[in-house]
GROMACS .gro file of C-alpha atoms in nm:
model
  195
    1UNK     CA    1   0.016   0.397   2.484
    2UNK     CA    2  -0.184   0.091   2.610
    3UNK     CA    3  -0.502   0.266   2.482
    4UNK     CA    4  -0.345   0.327   2.128
    5UNK     CA    5  -0.266  -0.046   2.116
    6UNK     CA    6  -0.596  -0.153   2.212
    7UNK     CA    7  -0.750   0.076   1.981
    8UNK     CA    8  -0.523  -0.053   1.685
    9UNK     CA    9  -0.612  -0.414   1.788
   10UNK     CA   10  -0.997  -0.324   1.755
   11UNK     CA   11  -0.953  -0.168   1.432
   12UNK     CA   12  -0.752  -0.483   1.328
   13UNK     CA   13  -1.030  -0.718   1.436
   14UNK     CA   14  -1.292  -0.510   1.257
   15UNK     CA   15  -1.084  -0.514   0.939
   16UNK     CA   16  -1.034  -0.880   0.956
   17UNK     CA   17  -1.417  -0.945   0.999
   18UNK     CA   18  -1.487  -0.715   0.710
   19UNK     CA   19  -1.249  -0.897   0.471
   20UNK     CA   20  -1.423  -1.228   0.579
   21UNK     CA   21  -1.752  -1.060   0.515
   22UNK     CA   22  -1.630  -0.917   0.176
   23UNK     CA   23  -1.534  -1.250   0.059
   24UNK     CA   24  -1.887  -1.365   0.085
   25UNK     CA   25  -2.087  -1.087  -0.013
   26UNK     CA   26  -1.855  -0.857  -0.222
   27UNK     CA   27  -1.760  -0.518  -0.117
   28UNK     CA   28  -2.058  -0.331  -0.312
   29UNK     CA   29  -2.322  -0.543  -0.097
   30UNK     CA   30  -2.105  -0.528   0.230
   31UNK     CA   31  -2.279  -0.279   0.470
   32UNK     CA   32  -2.148  -0.120   0.791
   33UNK     CA   33  -2.437  -0.285   0.967
   34UNK     CA   34  -2.318  -0.635   0.879
   35UNK     CA   35  -1.998  -0.559   0.993
   36UNK     CA   36  -2.112  -0.422   1.313
   37UNK     CA   37  -2.343  -0.726   1.368
   38UNK     CA   38  -2.055  -0.976   1.281
   39UNK     CA   39  -1.791  -0.783   1.517
   40UNK     CA   40  -2.065  -0.747   1.778
   41UNK     CA   41  -2.010  -0.372   1.815
   42UNK     CA   42  -2.233  -0.062   1.774
   43UNK     CA   43  -2.238   0.146   1.439
   44UNK     CA   44  -2.112   0.432   1.674
   45UNK     CA   45  -1.803   0.219   1.764
   46UNK     CA   46  -1.730   0.130   1.393
   47UNK     CA   47  -1.751   0.516   1.300
   48UNK     CA   48  -1.510   0.602   1.596
   49UNK     CA   49  -1.258   0.355   1.432
   50UNK     CA   50  -1.338   0.423   1.072
   51UNK     CA   51  -1.489   0.718   0.894
   52UNK     CA   52  -1.624   0.509   0.621
   53UNK     CA   53  -1.617   0.164   0.442
   54UNK     CA   54  -1.342   0.335   0.203
   55UNK     CA   55  -1.128   0.421   0.524
   56UNK     CA   56  -1.173   0.060   0.633
   57UNK     CA   57  -1.002  -0.030   0.303
   58UNK     CA   58  -0.743   0.225   0.360
   59UNK     CA   59  -0.639   0.044   0.689
   60UNK     CA   60  -0.422  -0.181   0.469
   61UNK     CA   61  -0.173   0.096   0.437
   62UNK     CA   62  -0.098   0.089   0.828
   63UNK     CA   63  -0.084  -0.291   0.816
   64UNK     CA   64   0.191  -0.279   0.537
   65UNK     CA   65   0.368  -0.010   0.731
   66UNK     CA   66   0.373  -0.244   1.034
   67UNK     CA   67   0.506  -0.522   0.815
   68UNK     CA   68   0.781  -0.287   0.658
   69UNK     CA   69   0.890  -0.192   1.011
   70UNK     CA   70   0.882  -0.548   1.144
   71UNK     CA   71   1.025  -0.730   0.862
   72UNK     CA   72   1.103  -0.588   0.527
   73UNK     CA   73   1.322  -0.272   0.648
   74UNK     CA   74   1.599  -0.504   0.783
   75UNK     CA   75   1.616  -0.680   0.459
   76UNK     CA   76   1.708  -0.373   0.282
   77UNK     CA   77   2.022  -0.278   0.457
   78UNK     CA   78   2.287  -0.410   0.242
   79UNK     CA   79   2.098  -0.350  -0.086
   80UNK     CA   80   2.148  -0.086  -0.357
   81UNK     CA   81   1.861   0.168  -0.366
   82UNK     CA   82   1.703   0.031  -0.675
   83UNK     CA   83   1.700  -0.315  -0.491
   84UNK     CA   84   1.558  -0.165  -0.207
   85UNK     CA   85   1.253   0.005  -0.392
   86UNK     CA   86   1.196  -0.308  -0.596
   87UNK     CA   87   1.201  -0.519  -0.302
   88UNK     CA   88   0.939  -0.288  -0.103
   89UNK     CA   89   0.714  -0.262  -0.422
   90UNK     CA   90   0.730  -0.651  -0.494
   91UNK     CA   91   0.633  -0.704  -0.128
   92UNK     CA   92   0.374  -0.453  -0.157
   93UNK     CA   93   0.186  -0.583  -0.470
   94UNK     CA   94   0.204  -0.942  -0.343
   95UNK     CA   95   0.066  -0.821   0.018
   96UNK     CA   96  -0.215  -0.588  -0.149
   97UNK     CA   97  -0.339  -0.874  -0.397
   98UNK     CA   98  -0.330  -1.115  -0.134
   99UNK     CA   99  -0.668  -0.961  -0.027
  100UNK     CA  100  -0.836  -1.056  -0.341
  101UNK     CA  101  -0.951  -0.882  -0.668
  102UNK     CA  102  -1.278  -0.752  -0.526
  103UNK     CA  103  -1.082  -0.573  -0.244
  104UNK     CA  104  -0.831  -0.442  -0.469
  105UNK     CA  105  -1.030  -0.295  -0.722
  106UNK     CA  106  -1.254  -0.144  -0.468
  107UNK     CA  107  -0.947   0.013  -0.290
  108UNK     CA  108  -0.758   0.112  -0.621
  109UNK     CA  109  -1.041   0.340  -0.761
  110UNK     CA  110  -1.050   0.694  -0.847
  111UNK     CA  111  -1.255   0.796  -0.533
  112UNK     CA  112  -0.988   0.703  -0.277
  113UNK     CA  113  -0.818   1.011  -0.214
  114UNK     CA  114  -0.517   0.823  -0.055
  115UNK     CA  115  -0.407   0.714  -0.380
  116UNK     CA  116  -0.351   1.070  -0.514
  117UNK     CA  117   0.004   1.129  -0.408
  118UNK     CA  118   0.010   1.483  -0.515
  119UNK     CA  119  -0.233   1.574  -0.242
  120UNK     CA  120  -0.182   1.289   0.020
  121UNK     CA  121   0.123   1.142   0.171
  122UNK     CA  122   0.023   0.787   0.195
  123UNK     CA  123   0.259   0.536   0.386
  124UNK     CA  124   0.397   0.376   0.080
  125UNK     CA  125   0.524   0.704  -0.079
  126UNK     CA  126   0.656   0.807   0.263
  127UNK     CA  127   0.846   0.488   0.282
  128UNK     CA  128   0.994   0.553  -0.088
  129UNK     CA  129   1.072   0.901   0.010
  130UNK     CA  130   1.267   0.779   0.313
  131UNK     CA  131   1.455   0.510   0.110
  132UNK     CA  132   1.559   0.762  -0.162
  133UNK     CA  133   1.645   1.019   0.112
  134UNK     CA  134   1.882   0.780   0.295
  135UNK     CA  135   2.042   0.664  -0.013
  136UNK     CA  136   2.130   1.040  -0.106
  137UNK     CA  137   2.288   1.060   0.222
  138UNK     CA  138   2.489   0.781   0.147
  139UNK     CA  139   2.624   0.933  -0.160
  140UNK     CA  140   2.359   0.859  -0.427
  141UNK     CA  141   2.355   1.145  -0.683
  142UNK     CA  142   2.031   1.224  -0.857
  143UNK     CA  143   1.983   1.497  -1.108
  144UNK     CA  144   1.892   1.836  -0.951
  145UNK     CA  145   1.572   1.892  -1.132
  146UNK     CA  146   1.400   1.604  -0.963
  147UNK     CA  147   1.291   1.612  -0.612
  148UNK     CA  148   1.260   1.303  -0.390
  149UNK     CA  149   0.863   1.316  -0.398
  150UNK     CA  150   0.872   1.346  -0.791
  151UNK     CA  151   1.090   1.036  -0.811
  152UNK     CA  152   0.863   0.857  -0.539
  153UNK     CA  153   0.568   0.946  -0.742
  154UNK     CA  154   0.697   0.797  -1.059
  155UNK     CA  155   0.725   0.468  -0.871
  156UNK     CA  156   0.381   0.496  -0.732
  157UNK     CA  157   0.219   0.570  -1.071
  158UNK     CA  158   0.408   0.270  -1.232
  159UNK     CA  159   0.289   0.022  -0.938
  160UNK     CA  160  -0.075   0.154  -0.956
  161UNK     CA  161  -0.058   0.067  -1.320
  162UNK     CA  162   0.055  -0.278  -1.257
  163UNK     CA  163  -0.199  -0.320  -0.987
  164UNK     CA  164  -0.484  -0.200  -1.212
  165UNK     CA  165  -0.361  -0.431  -1.497
  166UNK     CA  166  -0.364  -0.715  -1.253
  167UNK     CA  167  -0.756  -0.659  -1.177
  168UNK     CA  168  -0.835  -0.598  -1.511
  169UNK     CA  169  -0.696  -0.938  -1.592
  170UNK     CA  170  -0.854  -1.092  -1.297
  171UNK     CA  171  -0.527  -1.184  -1.135
  172UNK     CA  172  -0.401  -1.407  -1.423
  173UNK     CA  173  -0.051  -1.322  -1.371
  174UNK     CA  174   0.205  -1.324  -1.099
  175UNK     CA  175   0.197  -0.972  -0.992
  176UNK     CA  176   0.513  -0.994  -0.777
  177UNK     CA  177   0.702  -1.136  -1.055
  178UNK     CA  178   0.591  -0.875  -1.308
  179UNK     CA  179   0.647  -0.581  -1.055
  180UNK     CA  180   1.009  -0.716  -1.033
  181UNK     CA  181   1.060  -0.762  -1.398
  182UNK     CA  182   0.928  -0.406  -1.468
  183UNK     CA  183   1.083  -0.206  -1.198
  184UNK     CA  184   1.423  -0.375  -1.253
  185UNK     CA  185   1.408  -0.248  -1.623
  186UNK     CA  186   1.294   0.108  -1.516
  187UNK     CA  187   1.430   0.183  -1.167
  188UNK     CA  188   1.762   0.331  -1.244
  189UNK     CA  189   1.593   0.555  -1.514
  190UNK     CA  190   1.328   0.670  -1.277
  191UNK     CA  191   1.589   0.758  -1.013
  192UNK     CA  192   1.734   0.984  -1.283
  193UNK     CA  193   2.065   0.918  -1.177
  194UNK     CA  194   2.323   1.215  -1.240
  195UNK     CA  195   2.572   1.150  -1.492
   0.00000   0.00000   0.00000
């Protein structure tokens, strides 16, 4: 357990150093060598922690999952399911865009397999699945022709679209407010509540 915690702290340290470098040189010009030099680690150590620069970016999911379990999940207990999902995605979009446009546009690209929720269980969709499953256990009735995963994927697609629009418009709108407004008008429909 101690080894896993130390490894996680080292990954966090490398990630933070890479983020700081990314702000000054940009993602495209950022090299693994620069990260290693700044972090005072070998290239081998970098690759023991992360398989690539892309996987380094994907570490944001781990950070959000930690934030979810430490802070957000306790806030959701007394909320309706749509409010839970809206809260998670509002917090997620504010969190992810906090890393800046260069980071987000390089993270949210078609070459990142973690974003394909049809082939990969990223942590955000797993959180969404869990919220919906717990709501169903508490009596929420959804249409029989929609699976939990299909419903979760719909939420993820909408939020990816919001993030993409935020990147295109160079962050000129408040993404948390936009996410809340759009999901508030669509959440019950996406959940496909049984009539």
